[in-house]
Amino acid sequence: MDDDNFNKSRPRNKVFITAFIITVALFLCLLVTNRRNLPSSFDKTPTSSYPNTPTNIETPQTPTIITEASVTPGSVLPEFPWPPPEPSTRAIVPFNQLNQFATFKDVDWIISTALTEEGYDERSYFEVPYGFAIITRLEHITPFAEPDYSNRWASELSPVRLNNFSLSNYLEALFSAPKGYYRVFVFIITSDIIIQSGMPISQSGAQGWIIEGANKLPTWMESLHFTEDHDCTVYVYEFIQSGIGSEPYQNIPSQYSGQKHLERAGIWQTLIRLPQKYK
Amino acid sequence: MANTNKTSTKIQMNKCQTNLMITWTIGSALLLIIVWLQIMFTHYGNNGRDAIEWLASAIMPTWSLVVGVWANNAINKDKDIEKVDKGIYRAVLFASIAYLLFILSAFAIQPLIARSPLEVLKDSSLVLALFQGILCAFIGIFYTYRPKEQNVTRK
């Protein structure tokens, strides 16, 4: 009788043992999964890839694409990302004709006049170490680095419009991939050396500068002297959008030099002409 | 009089199959040419393969079925006498043309939408799957349906 009971209970025991083993296995699996999903703060912090500069106090610790300028509460001008993101190309404007009494206000006037003459009405000001930066709005350009006056301030390719339909445009858009070229100028006036971060910037990040920056130089900064040590370096950020709906990417290096970009935009000529007044 | 009406509602099976095969082959060839040109002109950038895959999954199953059945019946000449209801044939032909036009529209609207061409294709595949199911049901009925009198004759 006992043997019978024992024999009957054997399969039940097997079930219990199997269930127990499965439960333990599941518990272990959950434990392992949870350990893998620990917050990233548990991970080791990667070392910065940015070079150390005296002003590089708040350098990003991870090598991510820079998307926006940092705004320090209480500062007069928002800070431009420093070291600056990798430009597509750059140029140095020869402002050495300026006399020793020239101030930041004069330099600002020269750049602003050159920009306004060529239709760059919208610009933003940022603070950089030992100087300031002027940023132009993202503009649509031709593949030859000239402003695309038909749709200059568009930030992305637009589809064929039915109200302005043309068969040739439609067929071109159907079979080929239209490319959009965009550009942002950053005029950096500083006596500091500039070593770019080596990181590219997204188009939306560069587009955001115009909103994040100040509308003009603060008065205390206007009175600062533009010394022999100061330079005006123009960083050109060029972006390409390959096809409608695709994400634009930064074109590094640009097909054209920084000076060529400024010439094609019509700014270079004015930047050379105006400082002669200060001789 | 009644006999005349009966014969007018029937159509030879092999003729229907040939028409369907021609419709599908011309439609598929046209779509393939469009995609090939788009790939040649880098419309999809480096993702041309995805577009071809999308098109192949959309047309190949039905095209191969239609062509396969047509080829089989072309070899077996004795089936020439089979007849099928005109209504069913027209429904299948209409569904096939509508399906091919739907695929064509997935390409045709690309320049009019502010989205990447591959996104348009991928999104349209949701409706396409449903459409393809309905079309396959139609084609299945068409190939398996036999009028009662024809079954009696065969017996």
Coordinates of N, CA, C and O in Angstrom, one line a residue, chain B residues 12-129:
Chain B
Q12 N -13.5 31.8 -73.1 CA -12.5 30.7 -73.1 C -11.4 31.0 -72.0 O -10.9 32.1 -71.9
M13 N -11.1 30.0 -71.3 CA -10.2 30.1 -70.2 C -8.8 30.5 -70.7 O -8.1 31.3 -70.1
N14 N -8.4 29.8 -71.7 CA -7.0 30.1 -72.2 C -6.8 31.6 -72.7 O -5.8 32.2 -72.5
K15 N -7.9 32.1 -73.2 CA -7.9 33.5 -73.6 C -7.8 34.4 -72.4 O -7.0 35.4 -72.4
C16 N -8.5 34.1 -71.4 CA -8.5 34.9 -70.1 C -7.1 34.8 -69.5 O -6.5 35.8 -69.1
Q17 N -6.5 33.6 -69.5 CA -5.2 33.4 -68.9 C -4.1 34.2 -69.7 O -3.2 34.8 -69.1
T18 N -4.3 34.2 -71.0 CA -3.3 34.9 -71.9 C -3.4 36.4 -71.6 O -2.4 37.1 -71.4
N19 N -4.7 36.9 -71.5 CA -4.9 38.3 -71.2 C -4.3 38.7 -69.9 O -3.7 39.8 -69.7
L20 N -4.5 37.9 -68.9 CA -4.0 38.2 -67.5 C -2.5 38.2 -67.5 O -1.9 39.0 -66.9
M21 N -1.9 37.2 -68.3 CA -0.5 37.1 -68.3 C 0.1 38.3 -69.0 O 1.1 38.9 -68.5
I22 N -0.6 38.8 -70.1 CA -0.1 40.0 -70.8 C -0.2 41.2 -69.9 O 0.8 42.0 -69.7
T23 N -1.3 41.3 -69.2 CA -1.5 42.5 -68.3 C -0.4 42.5 -67.2 O 0.2 43.6 -66.9
W24 N -0.2 41.4 -66.6 CA 0.8 41.3 -65.5 C 2.2 41.5 -66.0 O 3.0 42.2 -65.3
T25 N 2.5 40.9 -67.2 CA 3.9 41.1 -67.7 C 4.2 42.5 -68.1 O 5.2 43.1 -67.7
I26 N 3.2 43.1 -68.8 CA 3.5 44.5 -69.2 C 3.5 45.5 -67.9 O 4.4 46.3 -67.8
G27 N 2.6 45.3 -67.0 CA 2.6 46.1 -65.8 C 3.9 45.9 -65.0 O 4.5 46.9 -64.6
S28 N 4.3 44.7 -64.8 CA 5.5 44.4 -64.0 C 6.7 45.0 -64.7 O 7.6 45.6 -64.1
A29 N 6.8 44.8 -66.0 CA 7.9 45.4 -66.8 C 8.0 46.9 -66.7 O 9.1 47.4 -66.4
L30 N 6.8 47.5 -66.8 CA 6.8 49.0 -66.6 C 7.3 49.4 -65.3 O 8.1 50.4 -65.1
L31 N 6.8 48.7 -64.2 CA 7.3 49.1 -62.9 C 8.8 48.8 -62.7 O 9.5 49.6 -62.0
L32 N 9.2 47.7 -63.2 CA 10.7 47.4 -63.1 C 11.5 48.5 -63.8 O 12.6 48.9 -63.3
I33 N 11.0 48.9 -65.0 CA 11.8 50.0 -65.7 C 11.9 51.2 -64.9 O 12.9 51.9 -64.8
I34 N 10.7 51.6 -64.2 CA 10.7 52.8 -63.4 C 11.7 52.7 -62.3 O 12.5 53.6 -62.0
V35 N 11.7 51.6 -61.6 CA 12.6 51.4 -60.4 C 14.0 51.3 -60.9 O 14.9 51.9 -60.3
W36 N 14.2 50.7 -62.0 CA 15.6 50.6 -62.6 C 16.2 52.0 -62.9 O 17.3 52.3 -62.5
L37 N 15.3 52.8 -63.5 CA 15.7 54.2 -63.8 C 16.0 55.0 -62.6 O 17.0 55.7 -62.5
Q38 N 15.1 54.8 -61.6 CA 15.3 55.5 -60.3 C 16.6 55.1 -59.6 O 17.3 55.9 -59.1
I39 N 16.9 53.8 -59.7 CA 18.2 53.4 -59.1 C 19.4 53.9 -59.9 O 20.4 54.3 -59.3
M40 N 19.3 53.9 -61.2 CA 20.4 54.4 -62.0 C 20.7 55.9 -61.7 O 21.8 56.3 -61.7
F41 N 19.6 56.6 -61.5 CA 19.8 58.1 -61.2 C 19.9 58.4 -59.7 O 19.6 59.5 -59.3
T42 N 20.2 57.3 -59.0 CA 20.4 57.4 -57.5 C 19.3 58.1 -56.7 O 19.5 58.9 -55.8
H43 N 18.1 57.7 -57.2 CA 16.9 58.3 -56.5 C 16.8 57.8 -55.1 O 16.3 58.6 -54.2
Y44 N 17.3 56.6 -54.8 CA 17.2 56.0 -53.5 C 18.6 56.1 -52.8 O 18.7 55.4 -51.8
G45 N 19.5 56.8 -53.3 CA 20.8 56.9 -52.8 C 21.5 55.5 -52.8 O 21.5 54.9 -53.9
N46 N 21.9 55.0 -51.7 CA 22.5 53.7 -51.6 C 21.5 52.6 -51.3 O 21.9 51.5 -51.0
N47 N 20.3 52.9 -51.2 CA 19.2 52.0 -50.8 C 18.4 51.4 -52.0 O 17.2 51.1 -51.8
G48 N 19.0 51.4 -53.2 CA 18.3 50.9 -54.3 C 17.8 49.5 -54.2 O 16.8 49.1 -54.7
R49 N 18.6 48.7 -53.5 CA 18.3 47.3 -53.3 C 17.0 47.2 -52.5 O 16.2 46.3 -52.8
D50 N 16.7 48.0 -51.6 CA 15.5 48.0 -50.8 C 14.3 48.2 -51.7 O 13.2 47.6 -51.5
A51 N 14.4 49.1 -52.7 CA 13.3 49.4 -53.6 C 13.0 48.2 -54.5 O 11.9 47.8 -54.7
I52 N 14.1 47.6 -55.0 CA 13.9 46.4 -55.8 C 13.2 45.3 -55.0 O 12.3 44.6 -55.5
E53 N 13.7 45.1 -53.8 CA 13.1 44.1 -52.9 C 11.6 44.3 -52.7 O 10.8 43.4 -52.7
W54 N 11.3 45.6 -52.4 CA 9.9 45.9 -52.2 C 9.1 45.6 -53.4 O 8.0 45.0 -53.3
L55 N 9.6 46.0 -54.6 CA 8.8 45.7 -55.8 C 8.7 44.2 -56.1 O 7.6 43.7 -56.4
A56 N 9.8 43.5 -55.9 CA 9.8 42.1 -56.1 C 8.7 41.4 -55.2 O 8.0 40.5 -55.7
S57 N 8.7 41.8 -54.0 CA 7.7 41.1 -53.1 C 6.3 41.5 -53.4 O 5.4 40.8 -53.1
A58 N 6.1 42.6 -54.1 CA 4.8 43.1 -54.4 C 4.3 42.4 -55.7 O 3.1 42.2 -55.8
I59 N 5.1 42.2 -56.7 CA 4.6 41.7 -57.9 C 5.0 40.2 -58.2 O 4.2 39.5 -58.9
M60 N 6.1 39.7 -57.8 CA 6.6 38.4 -58.2 C 5.7 37.3 -57.9 O 5.4 36.4 -58.7
P61 N 5.1 37.2 -56.6 CA 4.2 36.0 -56.3 C 3.1 35.9 -57.3 O 2.8 34.8 -57.9
T62 N 2.4 37.0 -57.6 CA 1.2 36.9 -58.4 C 1.6 36.8 -59.9 O 1.0 36.0 -60.6
W63 N 2.7 37.5 -60.3 CA 3.1 37.4 -61.7 C 3.6 36.0 -62.0 O 3.2 35.4 -63.0
S64 N 4.3 35.3 -61.1 CA 4.8 34.0 -61.4 C 3.6 33.0 -61.4 O 3.6 32.1 -62.2
L65 N 2.6 33.2 -60.6 CA 1.4 32.4 -60.6 C 0.7 32.5 -61.9 O 0.4 31.5 -62.5
V66 N 0.5 33.7 -62.3 CA -0.3 33.9 -63.6 C 0.5 33.4 -64.8 O -0.1 32.7 -65.6
V67 N 1.8 33.6 -64.8 CA 2.6 33.1 -65.9 C 2.7 31.6 -65.9 O 2.6 30.9 -66.9
G68 N 2.9 31.1 -64.7 CA 3.0 29.6 -64.5 C 1.7 28.9 -65.0 O 1.8 27.9 -65.8
V69 N 0.6 29.4 -64.6 CA -0.7 28.8 -65.0 C -0.8 28.9 -66.6 O -1.2 27.9 -67.2
W70 N -0.5 30.0 -67.1 CA -0.6 30.3 -68.5 C 0.3 29.3 -69.3 O -0.1 28.7 -70.3
A71 N 1.5 29.2 -68.8 CA 2.5 28.3 -69.5 C 2.0 26.8 -69.4 O 2.1 26.1 -70.4
N72 N 1.5 26.4 -68.3 CA 1.0 25.1 -68.1 C -0.1 24.8 -69.1 O -0.1 23.7 -69.7
N73 N -1.0 25.7 -69.2 CA -2.2 25.5 -70.1 C -1.8 25.6 -71.5 O -2.4 25.0 -72.4
A74 N -0.7 26.4 -71.8 CA -0.3 26.4 -73.2 C 0.3 25.1 -73.6 O 0.2 24.7 -74.8
I75 N 0.9 24.4 -72.6 CA 1.5 23.1 -73.0 C 0.4 22.0 -73.1 O 0.3 21.3 -74.1
N76 N -0.6 22.1 -72.2 CA -1.7 21.1 -72.3 C -2.8 21.7 -73.1 O -3.7 22.4 -72.6
K77 N -2.8 21.5 -74.4 CA -3.8 22.1 -75.3 C -5.2 21.6 -75.1 O -6.1 22.3 -75.5
D78 N -5.4 20.4 -74.5 CA -6.7 19.9 -74.3 C -7.6 20.7 -73.4 O -8.8 20.6 -73.4
K79 N -7.0 21.6 -72.7 CA -7.8 22.4 -71.7 C -8.4 23.7 -72.4 O -9.0 24.5 -71.8
D80 N -8.1 23.8 -73.7 CA -8.5 24.9 -74.5 C -10.1 25.1 -74.4 O -10.6 26.2 -74.6
I81 N -10.7 24.0 -74.3 CA -12.2 24.0 -74.4 C -12.8 24.6 -73.1 O -14.0 24.9 -73.1
E82 N -12.0 24.7 -72.0 CA -12.6 25.1 -70.8 C -13.1 26.6 -70.9 O -12.4 27.4 -71.6
K83 N -14.2 26.8 -70.3 CA -14.7 28.2 -70.3 C -15.0 28.7 -68.9 O -15.1 27.9 -68.0
V84 N -15.0 30.0 -68.8 CA -15.1 30.6 -67.4 C -16.1 31.7 -67.5 O -16.3 32.3 -68.6
D85 N -16.7 32.0 -66.4 CA -17.6 33.1 -66.3 C -17.0 34.4 -66.6 O -15.9 34.8 -66.1
K86 N -17.6 35.2 -67.5 CA -17.0 36.5 -67.9 C -16.9 37.5 -66.7 O -16.0 38.2 -66.6
G87 N -17.9 37.4 -65.8 CA -17.9 38.3 -64.6 C -16.7 38.1 -63.8 O -16.1 39.0 -63.3
I88 N -16.4 36.8 -63.5 CA -15.3 36.5 -62.7 C -14.0 36.9 -63.4 O -13.1 37.5 -62.7
Y89 N -13.9 36.7 -64.6 CA -12.7 37.1 -65.4 C -12.5 38.6 -65.3 O -11.4 39.1 -65.0
R90 N -13.6 39.3 -65.5 CA -13.5 40.8 -65.5 C -13.1 41.3 -64.1 O -12.4 42.2 -64.0
A91 N -13.7 40.6 -63.1 CA -13.3 41.0 -61.7 C -11.8 40.8 -61.5 O -11.2 41.7 -60.9
V92 N -11.3 39.7 -61.9 CA -9.9 39.4 -61.7 C -9.0 40.4 -62.5 O -8.0 40.9 -62.0
L93 N -9.4 40.6 -63.8 CA -8.7 41.6 -64.6 C -8.7 43.0 -64.0 O -7.7 43.7 -63.9
F94 N -9.9 43.4 -63.5 CA -10.0 44.7 -62.9 C -9.1 44.8 -61.7 O -8.4 45.8 -61.4
A95 N -9.2 43.8 -60.8 CA -8.4 43.8 -59.6 C -6.9 43.8 -59.9 O -6.2 44.5 -59.2
S96 N -6.5 43.1 -60.9 CA -5.1 43.1 -61.3 C -4.6 44.4 -61.7 O -3.6 44.9 -61.3
I97 N -5.4 45.1 -62.6 CA -5.1 46.4 -63.1 C -5.0 47.4 -61.9 O -4.1 48.2 -61.8
A98 N -6.0 47.3 -61.1 CA -6.1 48.2 -59.9 C -4.9 48.0 -59.0 O -4.3 49.0 -58.5
Y99 N -4.5 46.8 -58.8 CA -3.4 46.5 -58.0 C -2.1 47.0 -58.6 O -1.3 47.7 -57.9
L100 N -1.9 46.8 -59.9 CA -0.7 47.3 -60.5 C -0.7 48.9 -60.5 O 0.4 49.5 -60.4
L101 N -1.8 49.5 -60.7 CA -1.9 50.9 -60.6 C -1.6 51.4 -59.2 O -1.0 52.5 -59.1
F102 N -2.0 50.7 -58.2 CA -1.7 51.1 -56.9 C -0.2 51.1 -56.6 O 0.3 52.0 -56.0
I103 N 0.5 50.0 -57.2 CA 1.9 50.0 -57.0 C 2.6 51.2 -57.8 O 3.5 51.8 -57.3
L104 N 2.0 51.4 -59.0 CA 2.5 52.6 -59.7 C 2.4 53.9 -59.0 O 3.2 54.7 -59.0
S105 N 1.2 54.0 -58.3 CA 1.0 55.3 -57.6 C 2.0 55.4 -56.4 O 2.3 56.6 -56.0
A106 N 2.4 54.3 -55.8 CA 3.4 54.4 -54.8 C 4.7 55.1 -55.2 O 5.4 55.7 -54.5
F107 N 5.0 54.9 -56.5 CA 6.2 55.6 -57.1 C 5.8 57.0 -57.6 O 6.6 57.9 -57.4
A108 N 4.6 57.1 -58.2 CA 4.2 58.4 -58.8 C 4.0 59.5 -57.7 O 4.3 60.7 -58.1
I109 N 3.7 59.2 -56.5 CA 3.4 60.2 -55.5 C 4.7 60.7 -54.8 O 4.7 61.6 -54.0
Q110 N 5.8 59.9 -55.0 CA 7.0 60.2 -54.3 C 7.5 61.7 -54.4 O 7.8 62.3 -53.5
P111 N 7.5 62.3 -55.7 CA 7.9 63.7 -55.8 C 7.0 64.7 -55.2 O 7.3 65.8 -55.0
L112 N 5.8 64.2 -54.8 CA 4.8 65.2 -54.3 C 4.7 65.2 -52.8 O 3.9 65.9 -52.2
I113 N 5.4 64.3 -52.1 CA 5.4 64.2 -50.7 C 6.7 64.5 -50.1 O 7.8 64.1 -50.6
A114 N 6.7 65.2 -49.0 CA 8.0 65.6 -48.3 C 8.5 64.5 -47.4 O 8.7 64.7 -46.2
R115 N 8.7 63.4 -48.0 CA 9.2 62.2 -47.2 C 10.2 61.5 -48.1 O 10.1 61.6 -49.4
S116 N 11.0 60.7 -47.5 CA 12.0 60.0 -48.4 C 11.2 58.9 -49.2 O 10.2 58.3 -48.7
P117 N 11.7 58.6 -50.4 CA 11.0 57.7 -51.3 C 10.8 56.3 -50.6 O 9.7 55.7 -50.8
L118 N 11.8 55.8 -49.9 CA 11.7 54.5 -49.3 C 10.6 54.5 -48.2 O 10.0 53.4 -48.0
E119 N 10.5 55.6 -47.5 CA 9.5 55.6 -46.5 C 8.1 55.5 -47.1 O 7.2 54.8 -46.6
V120 N 7.9 56.2 -48.3 CA 6.6 56.1 -49.0 C 6.3 54.7 -49.4 O 5.2 54.2 -49.2
L121 N 7.3 54.0 -49.9 CA 7.2 52.6 -50.3 C 6.8 51.7 -49.1 O 5.9 50.9 -49.2
K122 N 7.6 51.9 -48.0 CA 7.3 51.0 -46.8 C 6.0 51.2 -46.3 O 5.3 50.3 -45.8
D123 N 5.5 52.5 -46.2 CA 4.2 52.8 -45.7 C 3.1 52.2 -46.6 O 2.1 51.7 -46.1
S124 N 3.3 52.3 -47.9 CA 2.3 51.8 -48.8 C 2.2 50.3 -48.8 O 1.1 49.7 -49.1
S125 N 3.2 49.6 -48.3 CA 3.2 48.2 -48.3 C 2.1 47.6 -47.3 O 1.7 46.5 -47.4
L126 N 1.8 48.5 -46.3 CA 0.7 48.1 -45.3 C -0.6 47.8 -46.1 O -1.3 46.8 -45.9
V127 N -1.0 48.8 -46.9 CA -2.2 48.7 -47.7 C -2.0 47.6 -48.8 O -2.9 46.9 -49.1
L128 N -0.8 47.6 -49.3 CA -0.5 46.6 -50.4 C -0.7 45.2 -50.0 O -1.3 44.4 -50.8
A129 N -0.4 44.8 -48.8 CA -0.5 43.5 -48.3 C -2.0 43.1 -48.3 O -2.3 42.0 -48.7

